[in-house]
Amino acid sequence: MSGARRRPGTAVRSATTQPSPTRLWGWHRLRPEWAEQLVSAAGLGPGDLVLDLGAGDGALTAPLAATGAQVLAVELHPQRLARLRERFADHPRVHVLGLDLLDPRLPARRFHVVANPPWSLAKPLIRSLTDARSRLIGAQLVLQRGLVADFDRRGAAGPGARARFRAEYAASVPRQAFRPSPPGPAAVLQLTARRGR
Ligand SMILES: C[S@@+](CC[C@H](N)C(=O)[O-])C[C@H]1O[C@@H](n2cnc3c(N)ncnc32)[C@H](O)[C@@H]1O
């Protein structure tokens, strides 16, 4: 892949993938004050590795980098990816990756996730993050409120996922927290590994 460093344990699907006419490229950017709030609640610092999945143009990437953590910002949309690469080209702790979130490979070392990912991919994404081989420590995912409430009630889906991760409704996020506003309200789903992974 050109322009982005490849990390062990992460997969790279073509960064030149073109938006397909059937692919949903919805983009509800988090407003800066909400992005800051989400990042500050994650309690990250130097030495941590955090993934921003579906990074857009970096609404969360920038405050995540300001914590001192190492940030992997994943985006597939060609223009957003290009903008992201340009914006963080000189940042020593931000690595921009042209990955498809549907690719299940994850970092080989322990990691966190703080993200406002594409809501349509929430279920496969959570399945992959809570997989038995995943080294996820904790995730904060901004998703549709109803879905977050479901996860809070039923726990993480997928074989054995409930035994490995707690899934909780952590906070409500109003439609006004995004630009443009999504059709319905959102919430933060907190996933926490039950044991060190
Ligand atoms: C809800 S937007 C959030 C953008 C940014 N995190 C923010 O809060 O402003 C989701 C992002 O995921 C990206 N995306 C959609 N499908 C993707 C995929 N399969 N792989 C990687 N990124 C994807 C979209 O291009 C979009 O930028």
PDB file of N, CA and C and ligand atoms in Angstrom, residues 23-30 52-60 74-77 80 99-102 115-119 121, ligand 1:
ATOM      1  N   ARG A  23     -22.242   0.745  -2.487  1.00  0.00           N
ATOM      2  CA  ARG A  23     -21.693   0.880  -1.142  1.00  0.00           C
ATOM      3  C   ARG A  23     -22.251   2.142  -0.489  1.00  0.00           C
ATOM      4  N   LEU A  24     -22.541   2.051   0.804  1.00  0.00           N
ATOM      5  CA  LEU A  24     -23.073   3.220   1.512  1.00  0.00           C
ATOM      6  C   LEU A  24     -21.897   3.976   2.123  1.00  0.00           C
ATOM      7  N   TRP A  25     -21.733   5.208   1.713  1.00  0.00           N
ATOM      8  CA  TRP A  25     -20.611   6.000   2.210  1.00  0.00           C
ATOM      9  C   TRP A  25     -21.099   7.111   3.126  1.00  0.00           C
ATOM     10  N   GLY A  26     -22.160   6.857   3.878  1.00  0.00           N
ATOM     11  CA  GLY A  26     -22.725   7.884   4.767  1.00  0.00           C
ATOM     12  C   GLY A  26     -21.648   8.494   5.656  1.00  0.00           C
ATOM     13  N   TRP A  27     -21.762   9.758   5.894  1.00  0.00           N
ATOM     14  CA  TRP A  27     -20.733  10.450   6.649  1.00  0.00           C
ATOM     15  C   TRP A  27     -21.372  11.422   7.622  1.00  0.00           C
ATOM     16  N   HIS A  28     -21.462  11.010   8.872  1.00  0.00           N
ATOM     17  CA  HIS A  28     -21.993  11.886   9.915  1.00  0.00           C
ATOM     18  C   HIS A  28     -20.815  12.195  10.820  1.00  0.00           C
ATOM     19  N   ARG A  29     -20.240  13.362  10.596  1.00  0.00           N
ATOM     20  CA  ARG A  29     -19.022  13.719  11.351  1.00  0.00           C
ATOM     21  C   ARG A  29     -19.380  14.103  12.780  1.00  0.00           C
ATOM     22  N   LEU A  30     -18.583  13.678  13.718  1.00  0.00           N
ATOM     23  CA  LEU A  30     -18.776  14.101  15.105  1.00  0.00           C
ATOM     24  C   LEU A  30     -18.286  15.535  15.247  1.00  0.00           C
ATOM     25  N   ASP A  52      -8.960   4.187  15.291  1.00  0.00           N
ATOM     26  CA  ASP A  52     -10.086   5.030  14.907  1.00  0.00           C
ATOM     27  C   ASP A  52     -10.635   4.403  13.625  1.00  0.00           C
ATOM     28  N   LEU A  53     -11.751   3.692  13.757  1.00  0.00           N
ATOM     29  CA  LEU A  53     -12.258   2.893  12.635  1.00  0.00           C
ATOM     30  C   LEU A  53     -13.322   3.653  11.851  1.00  0.00           C
ATOM     31  N   GLY A  54     -13.017   3.973  10.613  1.00  0.00           N
ATOM     32  CA  GLY A  54     -13.902   4.836   9.830  1.00  0.00           C
ATOM     33  C   GLY A  54     -13.614   6.270  10.236  1.00  0.00           C
ATOM     34  N   ALA A  55     -12.389   6.690   9.977  1.00  0.00           N
ATOM     35  CA  ALA A  55     -11.879   7.937  10.571  1.00  0.00           C
ATOM     36  C   ALA A  55     -12.369   9.205   9.870  1.00  0.00           C
ATOM     37  N   GLY A  56     -12.966   9.067   8.681  1.00  0.00           N
ATOM     38  CA  GLY A  56     -13.444  10.264   7.974  1.00  0.00           C
ATOM     39  C   GLY A  56     -12.289  11.201   7.683  1.00  0.00           C
ATOM     40  N   ASP A  57     -12.414  12.458   8.122  1.00  0.00           N
ATOM     41  CA  ASP A  57     -11.267  13.349   7.927  1.00  0.00           C
ATOM     42  C   ASP A  57     -10.558  13.658   9.242  1.00  0.00           C
ATOM     43  N   GLY A  58     -10.815  12.809  10.254  1.00  0.00           N
ATOM     44  CA  GLY A  58      -9.985  12.893  11.451  1.00  0.00           C
ATOM     45  C   GLY A  58     -10.619  13.556  12.661  1.00  0.00           C
ATOM     46  N   ALA A  59     -11.949  13.613  12.715  1.00  0.00           N
ATOM     47  CA  ALA A  59     -12.625  14.257  13.852  1.00  0.00           C
ATOM     48  C   ALA A  59     -12.164  13.654  15.180  1.00  0.00           C
ATOM     49  N   LEU A  60     -11.990  12.336  15.207  1.00  0.00           N
ATOM     50  CA  LEU A  60     -11.520  11.683  16.435  1.00  0.00           C
ATOM     51  C   LEU A  60     -10.009  11.481  16.420  1.00  0.00           C
ATOM     52  N   VAL A  74      -8.243   4.296  10.311  1.00  0.00           N
ATOM     53  CA  VAL A  74      -8.629   3.445   9.175  1.00  0.00           C
ATOM     54  C   VAL A  74      -9.757   4.101   8.393  1.00  0.00           C
ATOM     55  N   GLU A  75      -9.555   4.194   7.092  1.00  0.00           N
ATOM     56  CA  GLU A  75     -10.584   4.799   6.236  1.00  0.00           C
ATOM     57  C   GLU A  75     -10.440   4.180   4.849  1.00  0.00           C
ATOM     58  N   LEU A  76     -11.554   4.049   4.164  1.00  0.00           N
ATOM     59  CA  LEU A  76     -11.483   3.417   2.843  1.00  0.00           C
ATOM     60  C   LEU A  76     -11.917   4.350   1.715  1.00  0.00           C
ATOM     61  N   HIS A  77     -12.749   5.312   2.034  1.00  0.00           N
ATOM     62  CA  HIS A  77     -13.231   6.213   0.982  1.00  0.00           C
ATOM     63  C   HIS A  77     -12.036   6.982   0.407  1.00  0.00           C
ATOM     64  N   ARG A  80     -11.578  10.800   1.345  1.00  0.00           N
ATOM     65  CA  ARG A  80     -11.390  11.002   2.795  1.00  0.00           C
ATOM     66  C   ARG A  80     -10.038  10.459   3.234  1.00  0.00           C
ATOM     67  N   LEU A  99      -7.678   0.614   4.914  1.00  0.00           N
ATOM     68  CA  LEU A  99      -8.186  -0.747   5.165  1.00  0.00           C
ATOM     69  C   LEU A  99      -9.698  -0.793   5.021  1.00  0.00           C
ATOM     70  N   ASP A 100     -10.189  -1.983   4.683  1.00  0.00           N
ATOM     71  CA  ASP A 100     -11.632  -2.208   4.686  1.00  0.00           C
ATOM     72  C   ASP A 100     -12.006  -2.754   6.059  1.00  0.00           C
ATOM     73  N   LEU A 101     -12.933  -2.105   6.716  1.00  0.00           N
ATOM     74  CA  LEU A 101     -13.316  -2.540   8.063  1.00  0.00           C
ATOM     75  C   LEU A 101     -13.928  -3.934   8.069  1.00  0.00           C
ATOM     76  N   LEU A 102     -14.320  -4.399   6.917  1.00  0.00           N
ATOM     77  CA  LEU A 102     -14.877  -5.753   6.859  1.00  0.00           C
ATOM     78  C   LEU A 102     -13.778  -6.805   6.846  1.00  0.00           C
ATOM     79  N   ALA A 115     -14.202   5.125  18.246  1.00  0.00           N
ATOM     80  CA  ALA A 115     -14.594   5.329  16.850  1.00  0.00           C
ATOM     81  C   ALA A 115     -16.067   5.687  16.696  1.00  0.00           C
ATOM     82  N   ASN A 116     -16.312   6.398  15.635  1.00  0.00           N
ATOM     83  CA  ASN A 116     -17.669   6.637  15.137  1.00  0.00           C
ATOM     84  C   ASN A 116     -17.687   5.954  13.766  1.00  0.00           C
ATOM     85  N   PRO A 117     -17.861   4.629  13.772  1.00  0.00           N
ATOM     86  CA  PRO A 117     -17.710   3.864  12.520  1.00  0.00           C
ATOM     87  C   PRO A 117     -18.972   3.930  11.675  1.00  0.00           C
ATOM     88  N   PRO A 118     -18.921   3.379  10.441  1.00  0.00           N
ATOM     89  CA  PRO A 118     -20.156   3.322   9.653  1.00  0.00           C
ATOM     90  C   PRO A 118     -21.175   2.448  10.378  1.00  0.00           C
ATOM     91  N   TRP A 119     -22.330   2.985  10.636  1.00  0.00           N
ATOM     92  CA  TRP A 119     -23.305   2.263  11.448  1.00  0.00           C
ATOM     93  C   TRP A 119     -23.765   0.984  10.762  1.00  0.00           C
ATOM     94  N   LEU A 121     -22.033  -1.139   9.411  1.00  0.00           N
ATOM     95  CA  LEU A 121     -21.065  -2.230   9.625  1.00  0.00           C
ATOM     96  C   LEU A 121     -20.916  -2.592  11.101  1.00  0.00           C
TER      97      LEU A 121
HETATM   98  C1  LIG B   1     -20.042   7.843  10.439  1.00  0.00           C
HETATM   99  S1  LIG B   1     -18.608   8.276   9.437  1.00  0.00           S
HETATM  100  C2  LIG B   1     -17.583   8.905  10.747  1.00  0.00           C
HETATM  101  C3  LIG B   1     -16.373   9.680  10.338  1.00  0.00           C
HETATM  102  C4  LIG B   1     -15.501  10.189  11.507  1.00  0.00           C
HETATM  103  N1  LIG B   1     -15.128   9.101  12.402  1.00  0.00           N
HETATM  104  C5  LIG B   1     -16.212  11.266  12.283  1.00  0.00           C
HETATM  105  O1  LIG B   1     -16.694  10.987  13.391  1.00  0.00           O
HETATM  106  O2  LIG B   1     -16.302  12.372  11.771  1.00  0.00           O
HETATM  107  C6  LIG B   1     -17.941   6.654   9.043  1.00  0.00           C
HETATM  108  C7  LIG B   1     -16.717   6.636   8.144  1.00  0.00           C
HETATM  109  O3  LIG B   1     -16.421   5.267   7.806  1.00  0.00           O
HETATM  110  C8  LIG B   1     -15.956   5.188   6.459  1.00  0.00           C
HETATM  111  N2  LIG B   1     -16.218   3.827   5.939  1.00  0.00           N
HETATM  112  C9  LIG B   1     -17.372   3.320   5.445  1.00  0.00           C
HETATM  113  N3  LIG B   1     -17.228   2.032   5.094  1.00  0.00           N
HETATM  114  C10 LIG B   1     -15.937   1.703   5.363  1.00  0.00           C
HETATM  115  C11 LIG B   1     -15.177   0.500   5.236  1.00  0.00           C
HETATM  116  N4  LIG B   1     -15.715  -0.630   4.754  1.00  0.00           N
HETATM  117  N5  LIG B   1     -13.888   0.506   5.610  1.00  0.00           N
HETATM  118  C12 LIG B   1     -13.316   1.647   6.110  1.00  0.00           C
HETATM  119  N6  LIG B   1     -13.994   2.812   6.271  1.00  0.00           N
HETATM  120  C13 LIG B   1     -15.294   2.847   5.908  1.00  0.00           C
HETATM  121  C14 LIG B   1     -16.749   6.261   5.735  1.00  0.00           C
HETATM  122  O4  LIG B   1     -16.077   6.681   4.566  1.00  0.00           O
HETATM  123  C15 LIG B   1     -16.851   7.369   6.809  1.00  0.00           C
HETATM  124  O5  LIG B   1     -15.797   8.273   6.689  1.00  0.00           O
END
